């Protein structure tokens, strides 16, 4: 990984508000101007961008030295598509670290099935993107976009504000033009939140549509990979490639039967006559500015022919969150131990979650900014046979799915549910009062249902997205409705070099 002179390296002891200020001062001018080739149309992507040290230090952990400069447009489809991968997704030719120093030697020489599908379709793997270390599951105080391996990923619209996470590097890399597409992963919000606050498209598919094999896990109940792009059409191209069954991932048993050509299914007129449910019960949690932008976009949806249905009562979000947390902690220990056991012990001496906890405790570069209390909670769980886990899993799935999304859609006879994805990016300074405000990710995340975010406007100059959420296997419909909205509004505006 390249390093920009004047920046604190990821292991330097820079804490509190100084961290954001130091990074911003060093990168603000060079970040965007160094990361794209706007004079070339279509732009070239690949190893030719490796010299842009500011961009590399920001969002990309490692470039694939074998990737050549590639010209690509949406019309090319998957053939030649330059794409970056979040660094918890295995490739045969690069290490996979999850941002942790414990995994810097993790190079098992295997492609995750979704990577193999991309290669078979002719895509060009450009490299690995930074992420919130361990996908934000080590600590409830983790810093979005920070990892001990990659340092701090920055939001290009304002580097003092969060890029969100955990797929921070994937979203930022696409936003600033390093690649037209990247793959992120989500357990709850980790695709849609960074996509929203960085002004790009993010799609979390139905859990079980895309293989999770050889992806460093959190929860087999909620984990999935999905695309981050600048347009819904590009996301649909990628979904057509990566969706499909994998015998090593039992959740994907129906994927081959359920998948379609998602790009061909896009219909710019799909909002005409569509009943869309507005999740009004969530809106009080968002900033006033985001709520105002959302109300403006409700009119845009009406103008496109949609019939909007107000939904003022939803499921018990607190109960869902409590049950889902029990699920995540239990599955984290089981699933991560299984993953570590699949790696080469000569490359990864930490063989269990307990080993990782001991490693972090002995490695000050890991704990310079936050601890590992969630790892400790997960280590104390009692496995998949624990009655408390079994009850929590059944309850969270029921409340978020059949009694949540499914009930709201059926009772209101709607094709999709909408809400703001989140409000403006909050600051990276843990000492101020500018905090995260509002989120629509939990219902779809816990139920395992599709969730698409599309840029809808700006909150105090920071991008915000609108979420389209559907039922299980409604992926094609959700992508099509989001595409129709995107074509009607064209709300995305790329970050300006002067910002």
Tab-separated table of C-alpha atoms in Angstrom:
chain	number	residue	atom	x	y	z
A	1	UNK	CA	0.000	0.000	0.000
A	2	UNK	CA	1.356	3.386	-0.927
A	3	UNK	CA	1.676	6.105	1.680
A	4	UNK	CA	1.384	9.860	1.243
A	5	UNK	CA	4.177	11.895	2.778
A	6	UNK	CA	2.977	13.929	5.755
A	7	UNK	CA	0.143	11.582	6.754
A	8	UNK	CA	0.244	9.595	9.968
A	9	UNK	CA	0.571	5.931	9.070
A	10	UNK	CA	-2.200	3.611	10.184
A	11	UNK	CA	-0.266	2.563	13.292
A	12	UNK	CA	0.800	6.049	14.453
A	13	UNK	CA	-0.753	7.132	17.747
A	14	UNK	CA	-2.983	9.910	16.463
A	15	UNK	CA	-6.199	10.077	18.423
A	16	UNK	CA	-9.298	12.212	18.867
A	17	UNK	CA	-10.085	15.161	16.607
A	18	UNK	CA	-6.436	15.569	15.536
A	19	UNK	CA	-6.733	12.485	13.330
A	20	UNK	CA	-9.400	13.873	11.000
A	21	UNK	CA	-7.670	17.245	10.809
A	22	UNK	CA	-4.264	15.834	9.957
A	23	UNK	CA	-5.625	13.568	7.264
A	24	UNK	CA	-7.765	16.304	5.763
A	25	UNK	CA	-4.886	18.767	5.616
A	26	UNK	CA	-2.636	16.295	3.847
A	27	UNK	CA	-5.156	14.963	1.351
A	28	UNK	CA	-7.799	17.587	0.702
A	29	UNK	CA	-6.166	19.078	-2.386
A	30	UNK	CA	-4.636	15.965	-3.885
A	31	UNK	CA	-7.353	13.406	-3.183
A	32	UNK	CA	-9.676	13.984	-6.111
A	33	UNK	CA	-7.336	15.598	-8.619
A	34	UNK	CA	-5.024	12.588	-8.419
A	35	UNK	CA	-7.599	9.854	-8.672
A	36	UNK	CA	-9.230	10.205	-12.080
A	37	UNK	CA	-8.370	10.778	-15.713
A	38	UNK	CA	-11.144	13.134	-16.819
A	39	UNK	CA	-9.370	14.222	-19.978
A	40	UNK	CA	-9.660	10.724	-21.428
A	41	UNK	CA	-13.068	9.652	-22.688
A	42	UNK	CA	-13.824	6.919	-21.916
A	43	UNK	CA	-11.485	7.003	-18.907
A	44	UNK	CA	-8.801	4.398	-18.401
A	45	UNK	CA	-8.813	2.270	-15.266
A	46	UNK	CA	-6.227	-0.094	-13.860
A	47	UNK	CA	-2.578	-0.208	-12.862
A	48	UNK	CA	-2.001	3.130	-14.606
A	49	UNK	CA	-3.627	4.712	-11.533
A	50	UNK	CA	-1.097	3.147	-9.174
A	51	UNK	CA	1.013	6.301	-9.276
A	52	UNK	CA	-1.746	8.316	-7.691
A	53	UNK	CA	-0.519	7.792	-4.164
A	54	UNK	CA	-3.150	9.955	-2.543
A	55	UNK	CA	-5.938	7.887	-4.012
A	56	UNK	CA	-4.232	4.629	-3.108
A	57	UNK	CA	-3.665	5.661	0.461
A	58	UNK	CA	-7.268	6.685	0.712
A	59	UNK	CA	-9.421	3.868	-0.618
A	60	UNK	CA	-7.340	1.098	-2.168
A	61	UNK	CA	-5.259	-1.282	-0.074
A	62	UNK	CA	-3.602	-3.042	-3.023
A	63	UNK	CA	-3.617	-2.748	-6.812
A	64	UNK	CA	-3.406	-5.845	-8.959
A	65	UNK	CA	-0.056	-5.414	-10.656
A	66	UNK	CA	-1.323	-7.409	-13.624
A	67	UNK	CA	-4.229	-5.109	-14.419
A	68	UNK	CA	-3.583	-2.971	-17.480
A	69	UNK	CA	-5.242	0.329	-18.348
A	70	UNK	CA	-8.773	-0.527	-19.442
A	71	UNK	CA	-11.286	1.615	-21.287
A	72	UNK	CA	-14.866	0.653	-20.494
A	73	UNK	CA	-18.421	1.930	-20.769
A	74	UNK	CA	-21.761	0.476	-19.702
A	75	UNK	CA	-22.400	-0.563	-23.301
A	76	UNK	CA	-19.537	-3.081	-22.978
A	77	UNK	CA	-21.419	-5.088	-20.356
A	78	UNK	CA	-19.340	-7.346	-18.142
A	79	UNK	CA	-16.633	-7.905	-20.752
A	80	UNK	CA	-13.581	-5.883	-19.729
A	81	UNK	CA	-15.389	-4.360	-16.719
A	82	UNK	CA	-12.736	-2.895	-14.375
A	83	UNK	CA	-13.783	-3.681	-10.809
A	84	UNK	CA	-12.380	-3.377	-7.303
A	85	UNK	CA	-13.110	-5.783	-4.440
A	86	UNK	CA	-13.509	-5.134	-0.742
A	87	UNK	CA	-10.571	-6.656	1.090
A	88	UNK	CA	-12.598	-9.322	2.839
A	89	UNK	CA	-13.208	-11.127	-0.475
A	90	UNK	CA	-10.602	-13.693	-1.472
A	91	UNK	CA	-8.747	-13.631	-4.767
A	92	UNK	CA	-6.136	-16.124	-5.901
A	93	UNK	CA	-3.583	-13.424	-6.655
A	94	UNK	CA	-3.769	-11.031	-3.674
A	95	UNK	CA	-3.868	-11.316	0.119
A	96	UNK	CA	-7.190	-10.880	1.924
A	97	UNK	CA	-6.847	-9.074	5.238
A	98	UNK	CA	-10.224	-7.680	6.407
A	99	UNK	CA	-8.011	-4.712	7.321
A	100	UNK	CA	-6.420	-6.644	10.210
A	101	UNK	CA	-2.696	-7.027	10.815
A	102	UNK	CA	-3.462	-10.582	11.928
A	103	UNK	CA	-4.302	-11.481	8.311
A	104	UNK	CA	-1.596	-9.638	6.370
A	105	UNK	CA	-0.143	-12.998	5.295
A	106	UNK	CA	-3.528	-14.505	4.340
A	107	UNK	CA	-2.993	-15.515	0.707
A	108	UNK	CA	-4.681	-18.894	0.285
A	109	UNK	CA	-4.528	-18.762	-3.515
A	110	UNK	CA	-8.223	-19.186	-4.174
A	111	UNK	CA	-10.908	-17.069	-5.783
A	112	UNK	CA	-14.216	-16.594	-4.028
A	113	UNK	CA	-16.936	-17.977	-6.331
A	114	UNK	CA	-18.241	-14.472	-7.052
A	115	UNK	CA	-14.711	-13.503	-8.162
A	116	UNK	CA	-14.508	-16.578	-10.376
A	117	UNK	CA	-17.811	-15.567	-11.958
A	118	UNK	CA	-16.508	-12.074	-12.624
A	119	UNK	CA	-13.333	-13.405	-14.227
A	120	UNK	CA	-15.289	-15.873	-16.362
A	121	UNK	CA	-17.452	-13.014	-17.618
A	122	UNK	CA	-14.338	-11.068	-18.649
A	123	UNK	CA	-14.170	-8.557	-15.801
A	124	UNK	CA	-10.763	-7.177	-14.810
A	125	UNK	CA	-9.990	-7.305	-11.079
A	126	UNK	CA	-8.138	-4.059	-10.385
A	127	UNK	CA	-7.350	-4.561	-6.717
A	128	UNK	CA	-8.610	-4.541	-3.140
A	129	UNK	CA	-10.312	-1.686	-1.313
A	130	UNK	CA	-9.942	-0.576	2.272
A	131	UNK	CA	-12.751	-1.234	4.729
A	132	UNK	CA	-13.764	-0.721	8.306
A	133	UNK	CA	-11.595	-3.324	9.983
A	134	UNK	CA	-13.381	-6.660	10.444
A	135	UNK	CA	-16.345	-5.013	8.685
A	136	UNK	CA	-17.094	-2.882	11.777
A	137	UNK	CA	-17.733	-5.879	14.036
A	138	UNK	CA	-14.737	-5.638	16.406
A	139	UNK	CA	-16.069	-2.740	18.469
A	140	UNK	CA	-19.169	-0.600	18.789
A	141	UNK	CA	-16.738	2.339	18.858
A	142	UNK	CA	-15.029	1.438	15.591
A	143	UNK	CA	-14.201	4.212	13.125
A	144	UNK	CA	-15.941	3.694	9.785
A	145	UNK	CA	-13.411	3.351	6.997
A	146	UNK	CA	-10.423	2.761	9.297
A	147	UNK	CA	-8.308	-0.356	9.370
A	148	UNK	CA	-4.882	-1.050	10.775
A	149	UNK	CA	-3.774	-2.203	7.317
A	150	UNK	CA	-5.272	0.577	5.212
A	151	UNK	CA	-5.554	3.557	7.541
A	152	UNK	CA	-8.486	5.967	7.212
A	153	UNK	CA	-10.630	6.096	4.086
A	154	UNK	CA	-11.963	9.596	3.476
A	155	UNK	CA	-15.267	10.954	2.240
A	156	UNK	CA	-14.351	12.917	-0.922
A	157	UNK	CA	-17.165	15.434	-0.414
A	158	UNK	CA	-15.677	16.425	2.963
A	159	UNK	CA	-12.718	14.469	4.357
A	160	UNK	CA	-13.575	15.525	7.919
A	161	UNK	CA	-16.787	13.499	7.628
A	162	UNK	CA	-17.271	9.750	7.628
A	163	UNK	CA	-17.239	7.620	4.468
A	164	UNK	CA	-19.473	5.247	6.476
A	165	UNK	CA	-18.734	1.572	6.375
A	166	UNK	CA	-17.861	-1.049	6.311
A	167	UNK	CA	-17.508	-0.987	2.497
A	168	UNK	CA	-15.963	2.475	2.718
A	169	UNK	CA	-13.120	1.984	0.268
A	170	UNK	CA	-15.387	0.401	-2.338
A	171	UNK	CA	-17.811	3.348	-2.251
A	172	UNK	CA	-15.131	6.047	-2.211
A	173	UNK	CA	-13.140	4.430	-5.022
A	174	UNK	CA	-16.218	4.453	-7.257
A	175	UNK	CA	-17.213	7.975	-6.207
A	176	UNK	CA	-13.840	9.449	-7.166
A	177	UNK	CA	-13.446	7.514	-10.402
A	178	UNK	CA	-10.822	4.876	-9.612
A	179	UNK	CA	-13.157	2.250	-11.060
A	180	UNK	CA	-16.693	2.237	-12.450
A	181	UNK	CA	-17.655	-0.516	-10.017
A	182	UNK	CA	-16.658	-2.247	-6.823
A	183	UNK	CA	-17.951	-5.115	-4.740
A	184	UNK	CA	-18.883	-4.475	-1.130
A	185	UNK	CA	-20.353	-6.698	1.539
A	186	UNK	CA	-23.172	-6.046	3.987
A	187	UNK	CA	-24.425	-7.505	7.215
A	188	UNK	CA	-26.444	-4.415	8.141
A	189	UNK	CA	-25.908	-1.190	6.194
A	190	UNK	CA	-22.352	-1.824	5.034
A	191	UNK	CA	-23.141	-1.415	1.327
A	192	UNK	CA	-26.006	1.054	1.383
A	193	UNK	CA	-24.669	3.493	3.984
A	194	UNK	CA	-21.265	4.150	2.350
A	195	UNK	CA	-22.925	4.279	-1.061
A	196	UNK	CA	-25.429	6.854	0.187
A	197	UNK	CA	-22.977	9.196	1.913
A	198	UNK	CA	-20.510	9.037	-1.004
A	199	UNK	CA	-23.132	9.732	-3.679
A	200	UNK	CA	-23.172	6.399	-5.512
A	201	UNK	CA	-25.489	3.436	-6.087
A	202	UNK	CA	-25.317	0.451	-3.748
A	203	UNK	CA	-27.284	-2.789	-3.926
A	204	UNK	CA	-27.630	-5.389	-1.188
A	205	UNK	CA	-29.276	-8.416	-2.816
A	206	UNK	CA	-31.460	-11.066	-1.234
A	207	UNK	CA	-29.320	-13.190	1.064
A	208	UNK	CA	-28.713	-16.410	-0.848
A	209	UNK	CA	-28.591	-14.869	-4.312
A	210	UNK	CA	-24.785	-14.412	-4.240
A	211	UNK	CA	-22.303	-16.901	-2.802
A	212	UNK	CA	-20.465	-15.978	0.409
A	213	UNK	CA	-17.848	-18.735	0.124
A	214	UNK	CA	-14.299	-17.439	0.739
A	215	UNK	CA	-15.563	-14.116	2.046
A	216	UNK	CA	-14.488	-13.337	5.616
A	217	UNK	CA	-17.762	-13.656	7.519
A	218	UNK	CA	-19.764	-12.077	10.294
A	219	UNK	CA	-23.139	-13.796	10.055
A	220	UNK	CA	-24.400	-16.507	7.736
A	221	UNK	CA	-27.928	-15.234	8.427
A	222	UNK	CA	-27.303	-11.710	7.140
A	223	UNK	CA	-24.034	-11.533	5.148
A	224	UNK	CA	-24.092	-10.893	1.425
A	225	UNK	CA	-21.921	-9.279	-1.237
A	226	UNK	CA	-23.245	-6.740	-3.715
A	227	UNK	CA	-22.231	-4.060	-6.231
A	228	UNK	CA	-21.407	-0.389	-5.703
A	229	UNK	CA	-21.532	1.643	-8.920
A	230	UNK	CA	-22.410	5.065	-10.304
A	231	UNK	CA	-25.579	3.839	-12.046
A	232	UNK	CA	-28.249	1.223	-11.414
A	233	UNK	CA	-27.607	-0.213	-14.884
A	234	UNK	CA	-24.012	-0.996	-13.953
A	235	UNK	CA	-25.182	-2.638	-10.726
A	236	UNK	CA	-27.596	-4.769	-12.758
A	237	UNK	CA	-24.789	-5.860	-15.082
A	238	UNK	CA	-22.757	-7.045	-12.117
A	239	UNK	CA	-25.672	-8.792	-10.442
A	240	UNK	CA	-26.339	-10.765	-13.616
A	241	UNK	CA	-22.777	-12.085	-13.383
A	242	UNK	CA	-22.351	-12.784	-9.669
A	243	UNK	CA	-25.795	-14.217	-8.832
A	244	UNK	CA	-26.022	-17.999	-8.795
A	245	UNK	CA	-25.942	-21.153	-6.718
A	246	UNK	CA	-22.819	-22.417	-4.989
A	247	UNK	CA	-22.731	-25.940	-3.546
A	248	UNK	CA	-20.465	-24.712	-0.748
A	249	UNK	CA	-23.014	-22.125	0.403
A	250	UNK	CA	-26.337	-23.793	1.326
A	251	UNK	CA	-28.135	-20.428	1.407
A	252	UNK	CA	-27.754	-20.183	-2.386
A	253	UNK	CA	-29.630	-23.380	-3.241
A	254	UNK	CA	-32.410	-21.406	-4.981
A	255	UNK	CA	-30.186	-18.794	-6.613
A	256	UNK	CA	-29.909	-20.389	-10.071
A	257	UNK	CA	-33.693	-20.728	-10.276
A	258	UNK	CA	-34.278	-17.184	-9.010
A	259	UNK	CA	-31.674	-15.197	-10.954
A	260	UNK	CA	-32.543	-13.343	-14.157
A	261	UNK	CA	-30.796	-10.994	-16.553
A	262	UNK	CA	-31.077	-7.978	-14.264
A	263	UNK	CA	-29.954	-5.482	-16.871
A	264	UNK	CA	-32.509	-6.710	-19.396
A	265	UNK	CA	-35.192	-6.462	-16.703
A	266	UNK	CA	-34.610	-2.729	-16.174
A	267	UNK	CA	-37.568	-0.599	-17.284
A	268	UNK	CA	-37.287	3.187	-17.155
A	269	UNK	CA	-41.081	3.330	-17.073
A	270	UNK	CA	-41.576	0.886	-14.218
A	271	UNK	CA	-42.727	3.578	-11.773
A	272	UNK	CA	-45.842	4.302	-13.865
A	273	UNK	CA	-48.760	2.831	-11.942
A	274	UNK	CA	-46.540	1.316	-9.249
A	275	UNK	CA	-47.761	1.544	-5.660
A	276	UNK	CA	-44.847	2.522	-3.427
A	277	UNK	CA	-44.970	2.430	0.375
A	278	UNK	CA	-43.454	5.421	2.189
A	279	UNK	CA	-42.084	4.258	5.559
A	280	UNK	CA	-43.228	7.395	7.344
A	281	UNK	CA	-42.700	5.771	10.757
A	282	UNK	CA	-38.906	5.989	10.255
A	283	UNK	CA	-38.641	9.625	9.189
A	284	UNK	CA	-38.464	11.366	12.577
A	285	UNK	CA	-34.968	9.934	13.057
A	286	UNK	CA	-33.436	11.731	10.063
A	287	UNK	CA	-32.036	15.258	9.840
A	288	UNK	CA	-34.454	18.024	8.871
A	289	UNK	CA	-32.489	18.624	5.675
A	290	UNK	CA	-32.639	14.983	4.596
A	291	UNK	CA	-36.352	14.858	5.346
A	292	UNK	CA	-36.860	17.921	3.128
A	293	UNK	CA	-34.898	16.373	0.265
A	294	UNK	CA	-36.902	13.177	0.629
A	295	UNK	CA	-40.223	15.069	0.449
A	296	UNK	CA	-39.055	16.724	-2.776
A	297	UNK	CA	-38.254	13.322	-4.203
A	298	UNK	CA	-41.659	11.974	-3.269
A	299	UNK	CA	-43.047	14.495	-5.723
A	300	UNK	CA	-40.548	13.313	-8.331
A	301	UNK	CA	-41.870	9.786	-7.844
A	302	UNK	CA	-45.449	11.012	-8.294
A	303	UNK	CA	-44.416	12.872	-11.421
A	304	UNK	CA	-42.972	9.597	-12.751
A	305	UNK	CA	-46.362	7.952	-12.295
A	306	UNK	CA	-45.986	6.243	-8.917
A	307	UNK	CA	-48.850	6.047	-6.447
A	308	UNK	CA	-47.476	6.685	-2.961
A	309	UNK	CA	-48.974	4.983	0.086
A	310	UNK	CA	-48.208	6.365	3.546
A	311	UNK	CA	-47.187	3.714	6.098
A	312	UNK	CA	-47.267	5.208	9.564
A	313	UNK	CA	-46.794	2.101	11.695
A	314	UNK	CA	-43.989	-0.403	11.407
A	315	UNK	CA	-42.569	-3.335	13.345
A	316	UNK	CA	-40.854	-3.018	16.718
A	317	UNK	CA	-37.374	-1.932	15.614
A	318	UNK	CA	-35.937	-2.132	19.123
A	319	UNK	CA	-37.026	-5.752	19.508
A	320	UNK	CA	-35.626	-6.616	16.083
A	321	UNK	CA	-32.309	-4.977	16.909
A	322	UNK	CA	-32.000	-6.767	20.253
A	323	UNK	CA	-32.658	-10.190	18.736
A	324	UNK	CA	-30.439	-9.550	15.716
A	325	UNK	CA	-27.525	-8.536	17.952
A	326	UNK	CA	-27.700	-11.900	19.722
A	327	UNK	CA	-27.654	-13.588	16.315
A	328	UNK	CA	-24.653	-11.615	15.081
A	329	UNK	CA	-22.573	-12.226	18.194
A	330	UNK	CA	-23.261	-15.961	18.162
A	331	UNK	CA	-22.709	-16.434	14.447
A	332	UNK	CA	-19.586	-14.264	14.430
A	333	UNK	CA	-17.743	-16.707	16.674
A	334	UNK	CA	-18.929	-19.794	14.815
A	335	UNK	CA	-18.491	-18.443	11.297
A	336	UNK	CA	-15.186	-16.666	11.852
A	337	UNK	CA	-13.683	-19.717	13.551
A	338	UNK	CA	-14.746	-21.807	10.555
A	339	UNK	CA	-13.182	-19.325	8.139
A	340	UNK	CA	-9.897	-19.138	10.057
A	341	UNK	CA	-9.736	-22.935	10.125
A	342	UNK	CA	-9.878	-22.894	6.310
A	343	UNK	CA	-6.765	-20.737	5.987
A	344	UNK	CA	-3.122	-21.836	5.908
A	345	UNK	CA	-1.728	-21.860	9.478
A	346	UNK	CA	1.668	-20.845	8.109
A	347	UNK	CA	0.051	-17.671	6.772
A	348	UNK	CA	-2.508	-17.099	9.519
A	349	UNK	CA	-1.243	-18.149	12.964
A	350	UNK	CA	-4.428	-16.822	14.608
A	351	UNK	CA	-6.676	-19.865	14.263
A	352	UNK	CA	-9.693	-18.779	16.330
A	353	UNK	CA	-11.535	-15.697	17.519
A	354	UNK	CA	-9.828	-16.181	20.886
A	355	UNK	CA	-6.474	-16.037	19.106
A	356	UNK	CA	-7.510	-12.798	17.382
A	357	UNK	CA	-8.473	-11.272	20.717
A	358	UNK	CA	-5.058	-12.192	22.123
A	359	UNK	CA	-3.324	-10.834	19.004
A	360	UNK	CA	-5.124	-7.495	19.244
A	361	UNK	CA	-4.366	-7.238	22.945
A	362	UNK	CA	-0.667	-7.617	22.229
A	363	UNK	CA	-0.590	-5.401	19.135
A	364	UNK	CA	-0.932	-1.658	19.952
A	365	UNK	CA	-1.366	-0.721	16.290
A	366	UNK	CA	-4.693	-2.536	16.373
A	367	UNK	CA	-6.133	-0.811	19.428
A	368	UNK	CA	-4.835	2.737	18.903
A	369	UNK	CA	-8.336	4.094	18.163
A	370	UNK	CA	-10.811	1.604	19.652
A	371	UNK	CA	-11.018	-1.702	21.454
A	372	UNK	CA	-12.582	-5.098	20.807
A	373	UNK	CA	-15.536	-5.398	23.156
A	374	UNK	CA	-17.733	-6.994	20.469
A	375	UNK	CA	-15.110	-9.674	19.853
A	376	UNK	CA	-15.145	-10.352	23.585
A	377	UNK	CA	-18.944	-10.589	23.651
A	378	UNK	CA	-18.908	-12.955	20.683
A	379	UNK	CA	-16.270	-15.158	22.282
A	380	UNK	CA	-18.538	-15.593	25.298
A	381	UNK	CA	-21.475	-16.930	23.243
A	382	UNK	CA	-22.446	-20.603	23.402
A	383	UNK	CA	-22.908	-21.712	19.823
A	384	UNK	CA	-25.710	-22.417	17.382
A	385	UNK	CA	-27.386	-24.916	19.720
A	386	UNK	CA	-27.873	-22.296	22.427
A	387	UNK	CA	-31.647	-21.894	22.998
A	388	UNK	CA	-31.195	-18.132	23.363
A	389	UNK	CA	-29.636	-17.972	19.887
A	390	UNK	CA	-32.281	-20.210	18.340
A	391	UNK	CA	-35.053	-18.053	19.783
A	392	UNK	CA	-33.349	-14.817	18.718
A	393	UNK	CA	-32.799	-16.029	15.160
A	394	UNK	CA	-36.386	-17.167	14.706
A	395	UNK	CA	-37.733	-13.999	16.304
A	396	UNK	CA	-35.566	-11.530	14.377
A	397	UNK	CA	-36.353	-13.179	11.049
A	398	UNK	CA	-40.080	-13.290	11.791
A	399	UNK	CA	-40.295	-9.688	13.011
A	400	UNK	CA	-38.276	-8.211	10.146
A	401	UNK	CA	-39.602	-10.445	7.362
A	402	UNK	CA	-43.148	-11.899	7.619
A	403	UNK	CA	-44.295	-9.453	10.321
A	404	UNK	CA	-42.284	-6.562	8.970
A	405	UNK	CA	-41.555	-6.042	5.279
A	406	UNK	CA	-43.936	-8.741	4.048
A	407	UNK	CA	-46.832	-7.504	6.191
A	408	UNK	CA	-46.368	-3.850	5.219
A	409	UNK	CA	-46.178	-4.714	1.527
A	410	UNK	CA	-49.187	-7.041	1.595
A	411	UNK	CA	-51.482	-4.883	3.715
A	412	UNK	CA	-50.730	-1.783	1.648
A	413	UNK	CA	-50.547	-3.620	-1.693
A	414	UNK	CA	-47.235	-1.991	-2.620
A	415	UNK	CA	-44.427	-3.097	-4.912
A	416	UNK	CA	-41.666	-1.627	-2.764
A	417	UNK	CA	-40.951	0.340	0.397
A	418	UNK	CA	-38.961	3.590	0.424
A	419	UNK	CA	-37.223	5.863	2.945
A	420	UNK	CA	-34.027	7.900	3.048
A	421	UNK	CA	-31.032	5.577	3.331
A	422	UNK	CA	-29.424	7.762	6.006
A	423	UNK	CA	-28.787	11.462	6.566
A	424	UNK	CA	-25.625	13.409	5.691
A	425	UNK	CA	-22.276	11.906	6.643
A	426	UNK	CA	-21.447	12.716	10.252
A	427	UNK	CA	-18.047	13.977	11.343
A	428	UNK	CA	-15.054	11.769	12.068
A	429	UNK	CA	-14.505	13.644	15.322
A	430	UNK	CA	-15.793	11.490	18.203
A	431	UNK	CA	-15.881	14.510	20.513
A	432	UNK	CA	-18.513	16.593	18.690
A	433	UNK	CA	-22.296	16.235	18.534
A	434	UNK	CA	-22.730	15.654	14.779
A	435	UNK	CA	-23.889	12.048	14.864
A	436	UNK	CA	-25.481	9.495	12.570
A	437	UNK	CA	-29.139	10.343	11.985
A	438	UNK	CA	-31.618	7.813	10.651
A	439	UNK	CA	-31.214	4.540	8.816
A	440	UNK	CA	-33.446	2.293	6.739
A	441	UNK	CA	-31.070	-0.673	6.538
A	442	UNK	CA	-32.065	-2.899	9.461
A	443	UNK	CA	-35.345	-4.372	8.224
A	444	UNK	CA	-33.914	-5.609	4.911
A	445	UNK	CA	-30.650	-6.653	6.559
A	446	UNK	CA	-32.260	-8.818	9.231
A	447	UNK	CA	-34.914	-10.242	6.900
A	448	UNK	CA	-32.296	-10.903	4.205
A	449	UNK	CA	-34.284	-8.972	1.593
A	450	UNK	CA	-33.048	-6.708	-1.250
A	451	UNK	CA	-32.175	-3.071	-0.585
A	452	UNK	CA	-31.070	-0.524	-3.191
A	453	UNK	CA	-29.834	3.005	-2.536
A	454	UNK	CA	-29.782	5.632	-5.308
A	455	UNK	CA	-28.525	9.232	-4.975
A	456	UNK	CA	-31.430	11.630	-4.309
A	457	UNK	CA	-29.787	14.946	-3.407
A	458	UNK	CA	-27.740	16.736	-0.776
A	459	UNK	CA	-27.949	17.548	2.928
A	460	UNK	CA	-25.679	20.546	3.739
A	461	UNK	CA	-23.631	19.766	0.655
A	462	UNK	CA	-23.265	16.068	1.495
A	463	UNK	CA	-24.918	13.403	-0.690
A	464	UNK	CA	-27.859	11.375	0.567
A	465	UNK	CA	-29.625	8.428	-1.033
A	466	UNK	CA	-33.140	7.059	-1.272
A	467	UNK	CA	-33.740	3.401	-0.407
A	468	UNK	CA	-35.918	0.945	-2.336
A	469	UNK	CA	-36.666	-2.223	-0.347
A	470	UNK	CA	-38.597	-5.295	-1.452
A	471	UNK	CA	-39.509	-8.817	-0.467
A	472	UNK	CA	-37.370	-11.924	-0.778
A	473	UNK	CA	-36.203	-12.513	-4.373
A	474	UNK	CA	-37.688	-9.155	-5.501
A	475	UNK	CA	-34.216	-8.085	-6.665
A	476	UNK	CA	-35.101	-7.470	-10.323
A	477	UNK	CA	-38.143	-5.376	-9.424
A	478	UNK	CA	-36.222	-3.270	-6.916
A	479	UNK	CA	-33.416	-2.618	-9.401
A	480	UNK	CA	-35.941	-1.657	-12.079
A	481	UNK	CA	-37.832	0.764	-9.823
A	482	UNK	CA	-34.559	2.327	-8.710
A	483	UNK	CA	-33.454	2.624	-12.323
A	484	UNK	CA	-36.707	4.365	-13.259
A	485	UNK	CA	-36.273	6.795	-10.366
A	486	UNK	CA	-32.658	7.438	-11.346
A	487	UNK	CA	-33.608	8.163	-14.958
A	488	UNK	CA	-36.319	10.571	-13.798
A	489	UNK	CA	-34.124	12.530	-11.400
A	490	UNK	CA	-30.416	12.241	-12.326
A	491	UNK	CA	-29.586	13.483	-8.830
A	492	UNK	CA	-25.990	12.243	-8.628
A	493	UNK	CA	-23.274	14.892	-8.711
A	494	UNK	CA	-19.661	13.745	-8.517
A	495	UNK	CA	-17.382	15.347	-5.913
A	496	UNK	CA	-15.675	18.530	-7.091
A	497	UNK	CA	-11.870	18.792	-6.939
A	498	UNK	CA	-12.201	22.062	-5.020
A	499	UNK	CA	-14.263	20.499	-2.229
